[in-house]
Backbone as a printed PyTorch tensor [residue, N CA C, xyz], in Angstrom:
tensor([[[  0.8370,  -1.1780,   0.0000],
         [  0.0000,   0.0000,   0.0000],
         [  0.8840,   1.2440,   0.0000]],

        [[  0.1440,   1.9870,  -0.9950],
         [  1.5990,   3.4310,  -0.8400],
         [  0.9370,   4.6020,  -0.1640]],

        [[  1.4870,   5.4540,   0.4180],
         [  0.9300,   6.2620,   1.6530],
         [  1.4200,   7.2660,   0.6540]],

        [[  0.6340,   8.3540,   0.5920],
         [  1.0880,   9.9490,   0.2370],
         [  2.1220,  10.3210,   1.5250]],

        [[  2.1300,   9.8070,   2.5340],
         [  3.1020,  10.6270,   3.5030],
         [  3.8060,   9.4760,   3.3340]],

        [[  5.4170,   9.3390,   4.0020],
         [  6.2140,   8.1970,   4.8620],
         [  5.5250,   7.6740,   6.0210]],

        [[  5.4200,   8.4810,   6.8960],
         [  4.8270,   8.2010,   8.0350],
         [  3.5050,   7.5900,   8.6940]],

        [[  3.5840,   7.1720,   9.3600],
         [  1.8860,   7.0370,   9.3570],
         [  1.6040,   6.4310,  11.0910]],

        [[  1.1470,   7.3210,  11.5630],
         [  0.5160,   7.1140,  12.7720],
         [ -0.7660,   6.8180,  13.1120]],

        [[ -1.0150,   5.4510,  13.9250],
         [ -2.0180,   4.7950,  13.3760],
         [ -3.0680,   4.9260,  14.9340]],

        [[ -4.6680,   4.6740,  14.9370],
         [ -5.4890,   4.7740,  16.2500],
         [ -4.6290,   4.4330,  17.6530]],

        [[ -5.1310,   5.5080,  18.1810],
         [ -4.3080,   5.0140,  20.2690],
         [ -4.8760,   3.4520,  20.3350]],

        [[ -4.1630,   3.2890,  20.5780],
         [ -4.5330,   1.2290,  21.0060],
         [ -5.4350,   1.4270,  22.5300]],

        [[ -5.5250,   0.1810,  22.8810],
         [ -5.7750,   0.2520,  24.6310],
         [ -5.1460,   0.6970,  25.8470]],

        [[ -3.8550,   0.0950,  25.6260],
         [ -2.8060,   0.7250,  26.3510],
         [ -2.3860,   2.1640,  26.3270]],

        [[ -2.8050,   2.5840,  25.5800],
         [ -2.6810,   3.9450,  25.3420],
         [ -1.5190,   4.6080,  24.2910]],

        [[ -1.0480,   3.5430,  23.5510],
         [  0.1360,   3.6810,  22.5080],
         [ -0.1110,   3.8320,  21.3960]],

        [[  0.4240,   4.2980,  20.2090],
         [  0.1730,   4.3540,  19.0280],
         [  1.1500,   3.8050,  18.2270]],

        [[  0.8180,   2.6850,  16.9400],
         [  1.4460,   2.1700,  16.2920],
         [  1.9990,   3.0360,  15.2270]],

        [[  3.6220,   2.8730,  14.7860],
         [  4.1030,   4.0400,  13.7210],
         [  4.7060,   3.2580,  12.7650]],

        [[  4.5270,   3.6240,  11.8910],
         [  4.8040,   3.0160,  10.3730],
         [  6.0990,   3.8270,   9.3630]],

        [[  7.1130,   3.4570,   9.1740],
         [  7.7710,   4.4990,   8.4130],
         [  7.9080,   4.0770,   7.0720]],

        [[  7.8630,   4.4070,   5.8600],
         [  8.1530,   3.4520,   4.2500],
         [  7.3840,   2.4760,   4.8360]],

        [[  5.8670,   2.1400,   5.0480],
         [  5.4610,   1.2230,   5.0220],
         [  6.1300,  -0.2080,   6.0160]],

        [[  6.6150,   0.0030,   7.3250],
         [  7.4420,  -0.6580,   7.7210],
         [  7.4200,  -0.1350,   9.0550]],

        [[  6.3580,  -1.2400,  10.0580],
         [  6.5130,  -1.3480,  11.3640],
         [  7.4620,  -0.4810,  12.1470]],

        [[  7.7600,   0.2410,  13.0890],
         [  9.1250,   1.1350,  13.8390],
         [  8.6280,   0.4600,  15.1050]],

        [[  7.2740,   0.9390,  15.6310],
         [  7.4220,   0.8000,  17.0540],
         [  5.8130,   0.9040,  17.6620]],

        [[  6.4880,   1.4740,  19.2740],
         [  4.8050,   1.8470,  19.1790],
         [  5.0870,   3.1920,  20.2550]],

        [[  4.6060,   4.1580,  19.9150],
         [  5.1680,   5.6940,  20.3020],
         [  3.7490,   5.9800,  21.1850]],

        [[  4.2540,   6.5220,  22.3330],
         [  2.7880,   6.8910,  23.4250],
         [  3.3260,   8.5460,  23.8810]],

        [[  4.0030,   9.3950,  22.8630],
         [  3.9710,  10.8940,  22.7700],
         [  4.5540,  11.1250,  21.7280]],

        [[  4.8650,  12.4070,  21.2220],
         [  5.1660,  12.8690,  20.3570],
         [  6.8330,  12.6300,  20.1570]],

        [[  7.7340,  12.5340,  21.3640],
         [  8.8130,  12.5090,  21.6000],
         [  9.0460,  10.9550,  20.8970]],

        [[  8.2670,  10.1430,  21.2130],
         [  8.5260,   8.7710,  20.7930],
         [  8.2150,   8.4730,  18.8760]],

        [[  7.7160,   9.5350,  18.4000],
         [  7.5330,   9.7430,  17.2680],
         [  9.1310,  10.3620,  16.5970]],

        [[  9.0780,  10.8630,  17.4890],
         [ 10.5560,  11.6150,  16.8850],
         [ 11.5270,  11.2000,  16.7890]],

        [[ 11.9680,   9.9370,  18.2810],
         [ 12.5890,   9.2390,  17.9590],
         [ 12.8620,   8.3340,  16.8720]],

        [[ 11.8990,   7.6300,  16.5430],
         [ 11.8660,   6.3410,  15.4070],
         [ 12.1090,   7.4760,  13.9710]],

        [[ 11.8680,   8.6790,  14.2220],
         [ 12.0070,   9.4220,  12.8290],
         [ 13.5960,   9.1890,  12.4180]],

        [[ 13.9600,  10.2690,  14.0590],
         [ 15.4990,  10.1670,  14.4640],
         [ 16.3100,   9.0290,  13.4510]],

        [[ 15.8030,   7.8120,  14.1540],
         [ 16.4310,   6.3960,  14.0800],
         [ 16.5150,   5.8970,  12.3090]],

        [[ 15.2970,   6.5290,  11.6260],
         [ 14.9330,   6.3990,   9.9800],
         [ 15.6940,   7.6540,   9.6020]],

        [[ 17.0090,   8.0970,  10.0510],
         [ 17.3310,   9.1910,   8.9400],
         [ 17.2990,  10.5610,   9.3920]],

        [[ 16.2290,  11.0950,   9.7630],
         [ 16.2800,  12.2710,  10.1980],
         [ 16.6330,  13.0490,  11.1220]],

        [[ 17.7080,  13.0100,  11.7570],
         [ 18.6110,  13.3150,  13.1020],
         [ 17.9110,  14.6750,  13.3570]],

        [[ 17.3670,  15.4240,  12.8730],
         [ 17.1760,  17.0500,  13.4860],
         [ 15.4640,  17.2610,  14.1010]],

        [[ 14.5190,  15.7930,  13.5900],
         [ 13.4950,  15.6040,  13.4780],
         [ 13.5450,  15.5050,  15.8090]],

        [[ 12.3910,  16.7640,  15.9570],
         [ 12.1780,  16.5530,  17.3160],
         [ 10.2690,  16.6000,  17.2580]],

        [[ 10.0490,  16.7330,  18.1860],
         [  8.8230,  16.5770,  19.0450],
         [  8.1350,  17.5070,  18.7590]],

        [[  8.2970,  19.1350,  18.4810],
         [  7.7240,  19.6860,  17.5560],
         [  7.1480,  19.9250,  16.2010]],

        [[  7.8800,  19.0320,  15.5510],
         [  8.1490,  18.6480,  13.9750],
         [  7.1580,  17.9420,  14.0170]],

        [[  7.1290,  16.9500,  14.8680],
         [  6.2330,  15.7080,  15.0250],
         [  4.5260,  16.2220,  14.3970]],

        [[  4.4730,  17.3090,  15.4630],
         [  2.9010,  17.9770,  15.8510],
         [  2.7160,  18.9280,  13.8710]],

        [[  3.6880,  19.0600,  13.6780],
         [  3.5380,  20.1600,  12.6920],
         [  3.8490,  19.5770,  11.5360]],

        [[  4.2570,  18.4030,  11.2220],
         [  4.8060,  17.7960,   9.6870],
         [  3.9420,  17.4160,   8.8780]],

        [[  4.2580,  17.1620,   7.6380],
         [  3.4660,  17.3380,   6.5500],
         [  3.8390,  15.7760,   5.8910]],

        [[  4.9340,  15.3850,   6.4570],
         [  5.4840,  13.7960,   6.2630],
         [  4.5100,  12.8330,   7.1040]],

        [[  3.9280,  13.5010,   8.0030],
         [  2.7530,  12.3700,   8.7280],
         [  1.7280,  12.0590,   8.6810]],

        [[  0.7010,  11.4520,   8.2090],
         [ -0.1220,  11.1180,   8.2240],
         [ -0.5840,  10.4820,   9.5310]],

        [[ -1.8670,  11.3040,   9.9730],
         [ -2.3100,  10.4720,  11.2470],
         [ -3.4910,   9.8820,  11.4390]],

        [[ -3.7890,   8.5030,  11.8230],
         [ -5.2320,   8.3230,  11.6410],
         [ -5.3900,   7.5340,  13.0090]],

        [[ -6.8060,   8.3810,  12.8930],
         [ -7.4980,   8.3320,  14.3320],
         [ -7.3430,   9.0760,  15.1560]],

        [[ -6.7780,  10.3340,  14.4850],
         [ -7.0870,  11.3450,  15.7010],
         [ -5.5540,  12.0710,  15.1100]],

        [[ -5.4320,  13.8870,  15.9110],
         [ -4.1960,  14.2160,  15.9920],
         [ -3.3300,  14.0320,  17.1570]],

        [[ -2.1230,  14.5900,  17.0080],
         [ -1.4510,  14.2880,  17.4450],
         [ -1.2360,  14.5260,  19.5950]],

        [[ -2.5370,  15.1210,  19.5120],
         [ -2.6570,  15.9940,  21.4630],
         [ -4.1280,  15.0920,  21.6900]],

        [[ -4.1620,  15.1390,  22.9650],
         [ -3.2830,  14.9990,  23.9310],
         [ -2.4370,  14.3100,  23.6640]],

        [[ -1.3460,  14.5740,  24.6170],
         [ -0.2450,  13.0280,  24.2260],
         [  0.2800,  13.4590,  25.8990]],

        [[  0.1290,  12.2820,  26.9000],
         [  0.4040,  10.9200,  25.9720],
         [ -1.1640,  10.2350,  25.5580]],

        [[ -0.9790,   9.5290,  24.9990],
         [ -2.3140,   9.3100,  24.4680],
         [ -3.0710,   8.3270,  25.0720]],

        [[ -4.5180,   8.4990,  25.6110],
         [ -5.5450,   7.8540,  26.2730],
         [ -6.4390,   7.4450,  25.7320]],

        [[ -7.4090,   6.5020,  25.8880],
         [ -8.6370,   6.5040,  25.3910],
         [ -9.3830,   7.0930,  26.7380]],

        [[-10.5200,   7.2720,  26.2950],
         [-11.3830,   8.1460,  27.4000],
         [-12.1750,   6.8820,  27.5920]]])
């Protein structure tokens, strides 16, 4: 499946985590924005922080944006 973004941040699970996808390809499972940044970090993008996260145009997010974080279900 090809994503218009790289990224792709997928529904808060139960636990309260979110699954992240980079090139189509499992990373992790990120429960803030910081943990997004990391796995970016880790794919290449060393300057990519926690702000970037909230504001990028490389992410696609589904099921919600990116706040609150860390992320809950109600």
């Amino acid at each position: 499946m090809n994503h218009t973004r790289p990224v792709v941040i997928y529904p808060t699970a139960d636990d309260g985590g979110r699954r992240v996808g980079i090139n189509d390809h499992f990373v992790g499972i990120a429960y803030t924005p910081t943990d997004i940044a990391a796995f970016i970090q880790e794919a290449g993008l060393q300057s990519f922080d926690a702000m970037d996260v909230v504001r990028s145009q490389l992410i696609e997010w589904r099921g919600g944006a990116p706040s609150p974080a860390p992320w809950t279900k109600a």
